[in-house]
Short mmCIF file of C-alpha atoms in Angstrom, two decimals:
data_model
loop_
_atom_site.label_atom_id
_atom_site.label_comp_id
_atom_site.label_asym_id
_atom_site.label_seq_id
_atom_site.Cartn_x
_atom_site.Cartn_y
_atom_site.Cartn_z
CA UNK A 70 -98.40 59.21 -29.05
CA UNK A 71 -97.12 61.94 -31.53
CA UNK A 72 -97.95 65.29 -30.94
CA UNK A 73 -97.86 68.82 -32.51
CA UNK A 74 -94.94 70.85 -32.52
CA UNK A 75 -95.23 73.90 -30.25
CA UNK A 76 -95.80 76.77 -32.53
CA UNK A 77 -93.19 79.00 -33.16
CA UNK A 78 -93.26 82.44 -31.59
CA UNK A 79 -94.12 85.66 -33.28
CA UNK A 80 -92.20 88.40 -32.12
CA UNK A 81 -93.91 91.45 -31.51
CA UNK A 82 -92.59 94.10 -33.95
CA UNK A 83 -92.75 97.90 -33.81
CA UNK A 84 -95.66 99.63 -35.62
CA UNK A 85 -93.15 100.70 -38.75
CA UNK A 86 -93.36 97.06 -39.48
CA UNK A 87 -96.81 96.45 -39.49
CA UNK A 88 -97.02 98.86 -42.03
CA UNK A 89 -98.98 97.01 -44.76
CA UNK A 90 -99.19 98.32 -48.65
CA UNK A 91 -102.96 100.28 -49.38
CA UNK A 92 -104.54 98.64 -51.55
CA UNK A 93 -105.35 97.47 -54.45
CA UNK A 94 -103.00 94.50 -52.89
CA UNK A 95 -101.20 92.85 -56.25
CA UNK A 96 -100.05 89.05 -55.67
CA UNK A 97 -98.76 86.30 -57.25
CA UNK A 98 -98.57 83.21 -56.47
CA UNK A 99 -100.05 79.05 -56.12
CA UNK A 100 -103.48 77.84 -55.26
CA UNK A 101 -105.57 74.79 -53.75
CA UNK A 102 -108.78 75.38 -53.26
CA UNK A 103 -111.70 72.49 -52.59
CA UNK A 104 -115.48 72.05 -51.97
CA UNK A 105 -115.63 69.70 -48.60
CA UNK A 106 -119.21 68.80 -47.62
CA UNK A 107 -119.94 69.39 -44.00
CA UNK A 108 -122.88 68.25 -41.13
CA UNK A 109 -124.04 71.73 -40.23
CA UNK A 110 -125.02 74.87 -42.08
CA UNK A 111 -122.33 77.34 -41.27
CA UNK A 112 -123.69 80.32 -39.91
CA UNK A 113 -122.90 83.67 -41.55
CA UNK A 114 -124.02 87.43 -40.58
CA UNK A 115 -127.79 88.20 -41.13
CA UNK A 116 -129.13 89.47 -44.36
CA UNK A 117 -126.67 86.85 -46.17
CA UNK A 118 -128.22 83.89 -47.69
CA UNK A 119 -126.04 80.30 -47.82
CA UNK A 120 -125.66 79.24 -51.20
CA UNK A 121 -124.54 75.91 -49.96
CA UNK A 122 -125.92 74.77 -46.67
CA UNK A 123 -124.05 72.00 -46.19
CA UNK A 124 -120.47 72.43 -47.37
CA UNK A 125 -117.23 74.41 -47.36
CA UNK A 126 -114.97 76.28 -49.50
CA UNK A 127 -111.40 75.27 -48.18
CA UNK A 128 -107.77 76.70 -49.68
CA UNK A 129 -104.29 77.16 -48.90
CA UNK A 130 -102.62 79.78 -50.69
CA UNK A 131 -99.15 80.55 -51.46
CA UNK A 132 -98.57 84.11 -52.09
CA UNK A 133 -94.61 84.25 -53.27
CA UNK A 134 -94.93 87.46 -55.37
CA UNK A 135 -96.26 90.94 -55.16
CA UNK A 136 -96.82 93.53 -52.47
CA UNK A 137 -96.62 90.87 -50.08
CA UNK A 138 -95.13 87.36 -49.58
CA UNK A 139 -97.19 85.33 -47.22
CA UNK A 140 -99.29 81.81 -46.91
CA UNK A 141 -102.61 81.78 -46.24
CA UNK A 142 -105.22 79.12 -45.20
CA UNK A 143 -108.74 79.60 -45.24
CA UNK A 144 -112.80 78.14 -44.90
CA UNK A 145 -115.32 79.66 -46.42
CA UNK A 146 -119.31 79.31 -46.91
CA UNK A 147 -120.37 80.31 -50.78
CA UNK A 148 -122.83 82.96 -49.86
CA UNK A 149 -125.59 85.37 -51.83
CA UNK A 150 -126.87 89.39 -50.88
CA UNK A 151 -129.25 90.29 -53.64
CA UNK A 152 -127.01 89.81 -57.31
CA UNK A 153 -123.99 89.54 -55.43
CA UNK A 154 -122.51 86.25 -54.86
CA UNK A 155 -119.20 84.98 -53.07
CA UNK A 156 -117.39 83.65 -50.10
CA UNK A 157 -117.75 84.53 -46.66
CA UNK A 158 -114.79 83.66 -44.84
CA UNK A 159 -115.17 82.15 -41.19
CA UNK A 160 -111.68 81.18 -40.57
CA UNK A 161 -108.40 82.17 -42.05
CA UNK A 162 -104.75 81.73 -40.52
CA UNK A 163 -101.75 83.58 -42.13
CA UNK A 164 -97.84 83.73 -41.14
CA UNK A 165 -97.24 87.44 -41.97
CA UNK A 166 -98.37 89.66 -39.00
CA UNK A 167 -98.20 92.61 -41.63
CA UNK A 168 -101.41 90.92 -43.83
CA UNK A 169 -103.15 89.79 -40.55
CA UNK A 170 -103.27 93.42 -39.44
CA UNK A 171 -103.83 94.90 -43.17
CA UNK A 172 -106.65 92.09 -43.63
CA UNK A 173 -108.33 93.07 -40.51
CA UNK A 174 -107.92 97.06 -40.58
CA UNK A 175 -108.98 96.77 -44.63
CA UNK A 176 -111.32 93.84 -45.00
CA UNK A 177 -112.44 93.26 -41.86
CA UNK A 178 -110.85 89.43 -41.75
CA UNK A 179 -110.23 88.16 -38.93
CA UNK A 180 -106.47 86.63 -39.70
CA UNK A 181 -104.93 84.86 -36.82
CA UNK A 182 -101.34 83.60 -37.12
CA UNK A 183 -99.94 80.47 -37.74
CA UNK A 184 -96.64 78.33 -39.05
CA UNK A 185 -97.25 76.66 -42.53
CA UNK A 186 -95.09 73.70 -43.47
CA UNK A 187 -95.03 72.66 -46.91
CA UNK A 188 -93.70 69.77 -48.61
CA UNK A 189 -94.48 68.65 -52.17
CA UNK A 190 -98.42 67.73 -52.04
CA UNK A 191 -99.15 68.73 -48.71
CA UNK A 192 -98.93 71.35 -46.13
CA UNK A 193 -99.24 71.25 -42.56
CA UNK A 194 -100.56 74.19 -41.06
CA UNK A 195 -99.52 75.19 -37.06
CA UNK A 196 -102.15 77.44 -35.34
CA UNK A 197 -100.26 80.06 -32.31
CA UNK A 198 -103.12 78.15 -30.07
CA UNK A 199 -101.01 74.74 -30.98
CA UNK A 200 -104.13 73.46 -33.47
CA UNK A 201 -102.38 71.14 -36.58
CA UNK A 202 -104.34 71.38 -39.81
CA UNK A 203 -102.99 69.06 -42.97
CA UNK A 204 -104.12 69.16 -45.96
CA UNK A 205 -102.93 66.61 -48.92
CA UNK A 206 -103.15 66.86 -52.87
CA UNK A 207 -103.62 64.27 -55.24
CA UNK A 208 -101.18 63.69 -58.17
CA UNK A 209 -101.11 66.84 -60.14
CA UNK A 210 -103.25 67.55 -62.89
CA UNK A 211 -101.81 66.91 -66.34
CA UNK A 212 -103.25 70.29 -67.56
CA UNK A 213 -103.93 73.58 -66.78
CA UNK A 214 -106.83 76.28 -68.61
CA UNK A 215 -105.91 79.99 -68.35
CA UNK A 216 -108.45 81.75 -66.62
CA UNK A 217 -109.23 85.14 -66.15
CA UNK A 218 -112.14 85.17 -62.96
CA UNK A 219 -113.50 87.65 -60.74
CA UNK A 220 -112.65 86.86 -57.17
CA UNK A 221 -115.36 88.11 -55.05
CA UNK A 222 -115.60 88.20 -51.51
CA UNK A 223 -118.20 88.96 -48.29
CA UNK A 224 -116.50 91.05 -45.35
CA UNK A 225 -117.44 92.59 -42.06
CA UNK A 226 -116.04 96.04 -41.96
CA UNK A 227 -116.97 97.98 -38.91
CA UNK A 228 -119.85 96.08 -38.50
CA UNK A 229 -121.18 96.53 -41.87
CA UNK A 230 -121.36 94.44 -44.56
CA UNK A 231 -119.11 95.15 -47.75
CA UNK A 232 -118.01 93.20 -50.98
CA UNK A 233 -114.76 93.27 -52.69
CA UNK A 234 -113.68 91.65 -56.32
CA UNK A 235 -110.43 90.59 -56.97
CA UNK A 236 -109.57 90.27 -60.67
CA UNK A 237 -107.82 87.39 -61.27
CA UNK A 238 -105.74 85.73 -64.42
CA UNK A 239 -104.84 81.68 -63.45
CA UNK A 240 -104.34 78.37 -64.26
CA UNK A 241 -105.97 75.80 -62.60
CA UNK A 242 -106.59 71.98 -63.57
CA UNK A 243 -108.75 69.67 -61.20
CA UNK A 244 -106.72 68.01 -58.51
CA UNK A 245 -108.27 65.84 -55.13
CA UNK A 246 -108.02 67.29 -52.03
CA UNK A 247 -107.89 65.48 -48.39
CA UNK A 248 -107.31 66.72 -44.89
CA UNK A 249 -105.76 63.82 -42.96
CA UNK A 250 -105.80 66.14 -39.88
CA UNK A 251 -108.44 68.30 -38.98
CA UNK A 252 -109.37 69.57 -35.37
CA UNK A 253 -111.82 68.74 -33.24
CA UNK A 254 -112.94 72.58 -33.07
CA UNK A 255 -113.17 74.00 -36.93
CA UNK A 256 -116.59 72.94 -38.53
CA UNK A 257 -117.31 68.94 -38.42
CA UNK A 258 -116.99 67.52 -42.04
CA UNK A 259 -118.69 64.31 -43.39
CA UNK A 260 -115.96 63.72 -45.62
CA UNK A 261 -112.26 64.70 -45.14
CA UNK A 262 -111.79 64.20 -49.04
CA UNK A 263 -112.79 65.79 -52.37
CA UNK A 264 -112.37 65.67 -55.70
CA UNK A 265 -114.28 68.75 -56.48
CA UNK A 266 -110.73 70.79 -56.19
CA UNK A 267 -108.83 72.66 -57.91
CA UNK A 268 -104.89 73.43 -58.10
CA UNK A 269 -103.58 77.00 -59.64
CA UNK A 270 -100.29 76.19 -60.44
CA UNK A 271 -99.96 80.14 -61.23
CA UNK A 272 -102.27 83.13 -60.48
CA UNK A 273 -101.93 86.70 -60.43
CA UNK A 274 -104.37 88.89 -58.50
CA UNK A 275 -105.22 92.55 -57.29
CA UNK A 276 -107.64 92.82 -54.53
CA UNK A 277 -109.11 96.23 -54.00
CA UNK A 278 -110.60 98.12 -50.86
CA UNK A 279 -114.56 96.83 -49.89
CA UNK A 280 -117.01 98.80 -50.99
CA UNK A 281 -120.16 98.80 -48.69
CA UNK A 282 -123.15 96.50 -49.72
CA UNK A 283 -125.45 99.21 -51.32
CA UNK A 284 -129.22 99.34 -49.46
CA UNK A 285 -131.03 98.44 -52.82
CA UNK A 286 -129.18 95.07 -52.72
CA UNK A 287 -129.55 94.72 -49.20
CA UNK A 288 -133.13 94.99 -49.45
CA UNK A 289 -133.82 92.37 -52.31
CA UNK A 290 -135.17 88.85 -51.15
#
Protein backbone atom coordinates (compact mmCIF):
# COMPACT_ATOMS: atom_id res chain seq x y z
CA UNK A 1 0.00 0.00 0.00
CA UNK A 2 1.37 3.49 -1.09
CA UNK A 3 1.35 6.12 1.22
CA UNK A 4 1.90 9.93 1.58
CA UNK A 5 5.13 11.40 1.82
CA UNK A 6 5.85 12.85 5.27
CA UNK A 7 5.50 16.53 4.87
CA UNK A 8 8.37 18.51 4.76
CA UNK A 9 9.27 20.65 7.75
CA UNK A 10 8.81 24.35 8.09
CA UNK A 11 11.42 25.91 9.91
CA UNK A 12 10.49 28.35 12.32
CA UNK A 13 11.89 31.75 11.21
CA UNK A 14 12.54 34.93 13.20
CA UNK A 15 9.78 37.60 13.23
CA UNK A 16 11.89 39.90 10.49
CA UNK A 17 10.82 37.18 8.18
CA UNK A 18 7.37 36.98 8.74
CA UNK A 19 7.23 40.37 7.81
CA UNK A 20 4.50 40.36 5.12
CA UNK A 21 3.91 43.50 2.52
CA UNK A 22 0.55 45.89 3.78
CA UNK A 23 -1.67 45.75 1.57
CA UNK A 24 -3.18 46.32 -1.23
CA UNK A 25 -1.26 42.77 -1.93
CA UNK A 26 -0.43 42.93 -6.00
CA UNK A 27 0.01 39.29 -7.62
CA UNK A 28 0.43 37.64 -10.59
CA UNK A 29 0.11 34.59 -11.48
CA UNK A 30 -2.11 30.99 -12.81
CA UNK A 31 -5.51 29.83 -11.82
CA UNK A 32 -7.90 26.64 -11.49
CA UNK A 33 -10.80 27.19 -10.00
CA UNK A 34 -14.09 24.63 -10.10
CA UNK A 35 -17.72 24.29 -8.85
CA UNK A 36 -17.77 20.56 -7.11
CA UNK A 37 -21.24 19.61 -5.83
CA UNK A 38 -21.22 18.32 -2.32
CA UNK A 39 -23.81 16.14 0.27
CA UNK A 40 -24.06 18.75 3.00
CA UNK A 41 -24.68 22.46 3.20
CA UNK A 42 -21.44 23.91 4.39
CA UNK A 43 -21.91 25.87 7.31
CA UNK A 44 -20.74 29.50 7.34
CA UNK A 45 -20.90 32.32 10.25
CA UNK A 46 -24.47 33.59 11.09
CA UNK A 47 -26.04 36.46 9.31
CA UNK A 48 -24.52 34.94 5.92
CA UNK A 49 -26.87 33.33 3.61
CA UNK A 50 -25.51 30.14 1.23
CA UNK A 51 -25.94 30.95 -2.22
CA UNK A 52 -25.33 27.36 -3.05
CA UNK A 53 -26.33 24.82 -0.50
CA UNK A 54 -25.02 22.04 -1.89
CA UNK A 55 -21.67 22.69 -3.56
CA UNK A 56 -18.14 24.08 -3.40
CA UNK A 57 -15.95 26.57 -4.87
CA UNK A 58 -12.49 24.71 -5.13
CA UNK A 59 -8.94 26.37 -6.61
CA UNK A 60 -5.36 26.06 -6.60
CA UNK A 61 -3.52 29.06 -7.26
CA UNK A 62 -0.15 29.80 -8.39
CA UNK A 63 1.03 33.10 -7.36
CA UNK A 64 4.68 33.47 -9.26
CA UNK A 65 4.67 37.32 -9.41
CA UNK A 66 4.13 40.30 -7.23
CA UNK A 67 4.58 41.18 -3.58
CA UNK A 68 4.62 37.65 -2.90
CA UNK A 69 5.43 34.27 -4.54
CA UNK A 70 3.43 31.51 -3.02
CA UNK A 71 0.74 28.54 -3.93
CA UNK A 72 -2.36 28.47 -2.56
CA UNK A 73 -5.24 25.90 -2.31
CA UNK A 74 -8.54 26.65 -1.24
CA UNK A 75 -12.70 25.59 -0.64
CA UNK A 76 -15.08 27.90 -0.56
CA UNK A 77 -19.08 28.22 -0.15
CA UNK A 78 -20.55 31.16 -2.66
CA UNK A 79 -22.23 33.17 -0.01
CA UNK A 80 -24.73 36.49 0.19
CA UNK A 81 -24.99 39.54 3.23
CA UNK A 82 -27.56 41.95 1.94
CA UNK A 83 -26.11 43.22 -1.93
CA UNK A 84 -22.94 41.75 -1.23
CA UNK A 85 -22.09 38.52 -2.70
CA UNK A 86 -18.85 36.22 -2.63
CA UNK A 87 -16.88 33.39 -1.22
CA UNK A 88 -16.46 32.40 2.18
CA UNK A 89 -13.48 30.46 2.55
CA UNK A 90 -13.54 27.33 4.99
CA UNK A 91 -10.27 25.86 4.18
CA UNK A 92 -7.15 27.17 2.59
CA UNK A 93 -3.47 25.68 2.76
CA UNK A 94 -0.47 27.81 1.55
CA UNK A 95 3.51 27.08 1.48
CA UNK A 96 4.70 30.61 2.42
CA UNK A 97 4.56 31.08 6.27
CA UNK A 98 4.88 34.94 5.44
CA UNK A 99 1.08 34.91 3.57
CA UNK A 100 -0.28 32.43 6.22
CA UNK A 101 0.53 34.95 8.92
CA UNK A 102 -0.34 38.19 6.64
CA UNK A 103 -3.71 36.28 5.60
CA UNK A 104 -4.60 35.67 9.12
CA UNK A 105 -3.40 39.07 10.87
CA UNK A 106 -5.17 41.00 7.59
CA UNK A 107 -8.09 38.90 6.45
CA UNK A 108 -8.76 36.90 9.09
CA UNK A 109 -7.98 33.43 6.95
CA UNK A 110 -7.17 30.84 8.56
CA UNK A 111 -3.98 29.59 6.24
CA UNK A 112 -2.38 26.46 7.43
CA UNK A 113 0.77 25.22 5.68
CA UNK A 114 1.38 22.74 3.30
CA UNK A 115 3.91 21.29 0.35
CA UNK A 116 2.40 21.71 -3.23
CA UNK A 117 3.71 19.48 -5.98
CA UNK A 118 2.98 20.35 -9.39
CA UNK A 119 3.39 18.64 -12.54
CA UNK A 120 1.81 19.60 -15.88
CA UNK A 121 -2.16 19.10 -15.23
CA UNK A 122 -2.09 18.30 -11.77
CA UNK A 123 -0.91 19.19 -8.39
CA UNK A 124 -0.63 17.29 -5.37
CA UNK A 125 -1.05 19.15 -2.36
CA UNK A 126 0.82 17.85 1.22
CA UNK A 127 -0.96 19.12 4.41
CA UNK A 128 1.91 19.62 7.74
CA UNK A 129 -0.86 17.10 9.42
CA UNK A 130 0.32 14.47 6.49
CA UNK A 131 -3.36 14.94 4.56
CA UNK A 132 -2.68 14.41 0.39
CA UNK A 133 -5.06 16.45 -1.72
CA UNK A 134 -4.76 15.98 -5.82
CA UNK A 135 -6.34 17.70 -8.01
CA UNK A 136 -6.21 16.94 -12.02
CA UNK A 137 -7.04 19.21 -15.17
CA UNK A 138 -8.42 18.27 -18.29
CA UNK A 139 -6.67 19.05 -21.64
CA UNK A 140 -6.30 22.75 -21.80
CA UNK A 141 -8.68 24.96 -23.23
CA UNK A 142 -8.00 26.06 -26.80
CA UNK A 143 -8.91 29.70 -25.85
CA UNK A 144 -8.76 32.17 -23.44
CA UNK A 145 -11.32 35.68 -22.96
CA UNK A 146 -9.62 38.62 -21.18
CA UNK A 147 -11.42 39.46 -18.25
CA UNK A 148 -11.41 42.18 -16.04
CA UNK A 149 -13.67 40.83 -12.61
CA UNK A 150 -14.11 41.92 -9.21
CA UNK A 151 -12.84 39.33 -6.80
CA UNK A 152 -14.85 39.56 -3.75
CA UNK A 153 -14.46 37.83 -0.67
CA UNK A 154 -16.27 37.06 3.06
CA UNK A 155 -13.71 37.18 6.10
CA UNK A 156 -13.75 36.88 9.85
CA UNK A 157 -11.68 39.64 11.24
CA UNK A 158 -11.67 39.82 14.97
CA UNK A 159 -14.76 38.24 15.12
CA UNK A 160 -16.52 40.48 12.83
CA UNK A 161 -17.57 40.09 9.61
CA UNK A 162 -15.79 42.14 6.71
CA UNK A 163 -15.68 42.04 2.78
CA UNK A 164 -12.82 42.69 0.57
CA UNK A 165 -12.72 43.07 -3.53
CA UNK A 166 -9.91 42.21 -5.40
CA UNK A 167 -9.77 43.77 -8.87
CA UNK A 168 -8.77 41.46 -11.20
CA UNK A 169 -7.63 41.48 -15.16
CA UNK A 170 -7.43 37.44 -16.52
CA UNK A 171 -7.75 34.99 -18.91
CA UNK A 172 -9.57 32.09 -18.35
CA UNK A 173 -11.11 29.40 -20.85
CA UNK A 174 -13.27 26.40 -19.43
CA UNK A 175 -11.19 23.41 -18.48
CA UNK A 176 -12.56 19.97 -16.29
CA UNK A 177 -11.51 19.58 -13.04
CA UNK A 178 -11.14 16.15 -10.89
CA UNK A 179 -9.73 15.35 -7.50
CA UNK A 180 -8.50 11.75 -7.65
CA UNK A 181 -7.55 12.15 -3.94
CA UNK A 182 -9.50 13.77 -1.48
CA UNK A 183 -9.53 13.08 2.39
CA UNK A 184 -11.71 11.50 4.39
CA UNK A 185 -11.97 14.78 6.66
CA UNK A 186 -12.56 18.00 4.15
CA UNK A 187 -16.34 18.23 3.15
CA UNK A 188 -17.83 14.83 1.50
CA UNK A 189 -18.43 15.45 -2.30
CA UNK A 190 -20.95 13.56 -4.56
CA UNK A 191 -18.81 13.96 -7.40
CA UNK A 192 -14.96 14.21 -7.45
CA UNK A 193 -15.27 15.75 -11.08
CA UNK A 194 -16.46 18.91 -12.87
CA UNK A 195 -16.65 20.48 -15.83
CA UNK A 196 -17.99 23.68 -14.53
CA UNK A 197 -14.10 24.95 -14.19
CA UNK A 198 -12.18 27.26 -15.21
CA UNK A 199 -8.26 27.66 -15.98
CA UNK A 200 -6.52 31.38 -15.88
CA UNK A 201 -3.65 30.81 -17.76
CA UNK A 202 -2.66 34.55 -16.61
CA UNK A 203 -4.16 36.91 -13.96
CA UNK A 204 -3.08 39.91 -12.29
CA UNK A 205 -4.66 41.00 -9.00
CA UNK A 206 -4.54 43.57 -6.02
CA UNK A 207 -6.36 42.60 -2.96
CA UNK A 208 -6.99 45.37 -0.51
CA UNK A 209 -7.50 45.51 3.40
CA UNK A 210 -11.42 44.26 4.59
CA UNK A 211 -13.57 46.73 5.22
CA UNK A 212 -16.22 45.83 7.93
CA UNK A 213 -19.75 44.67 6.70
CA UNK A 214 -21.68 48.01 7.23
CA UNK A 215 -24.98 47.50 9.80
CA UNK A 216 -27.47 48.63 6.99
CA UNK A 217 -26.36 45.54 4.99
CA UNK A 218 -26.19 43.46 7.88
CA UNK A 219 -29.63 44.15 8.69
CA UNK A 220 -31.32 43.44 5.19
CA UNK A 221 -33.14 39.97 4.82
Amino acid sequence: MNHPPDPAPHKPLSPEALRYPPPPWRLSGTMWSGLFPTHHRPRVPRGLSVLLPRHLVIAAIRYLDGDLRYNEFLIAGLVRRGNRIGPYVHHIWVDSPVSQVGGREIWGLDKQLARFDWTDRQVRITTDLGAQITLSAGPEPRAAAPLMLPLPVFTPVAGNLTYAVARARLHAGPTRLSLPHWPDELPRLSDHTTRLALEVPHFHAAMPAPRPVPEAARSRP
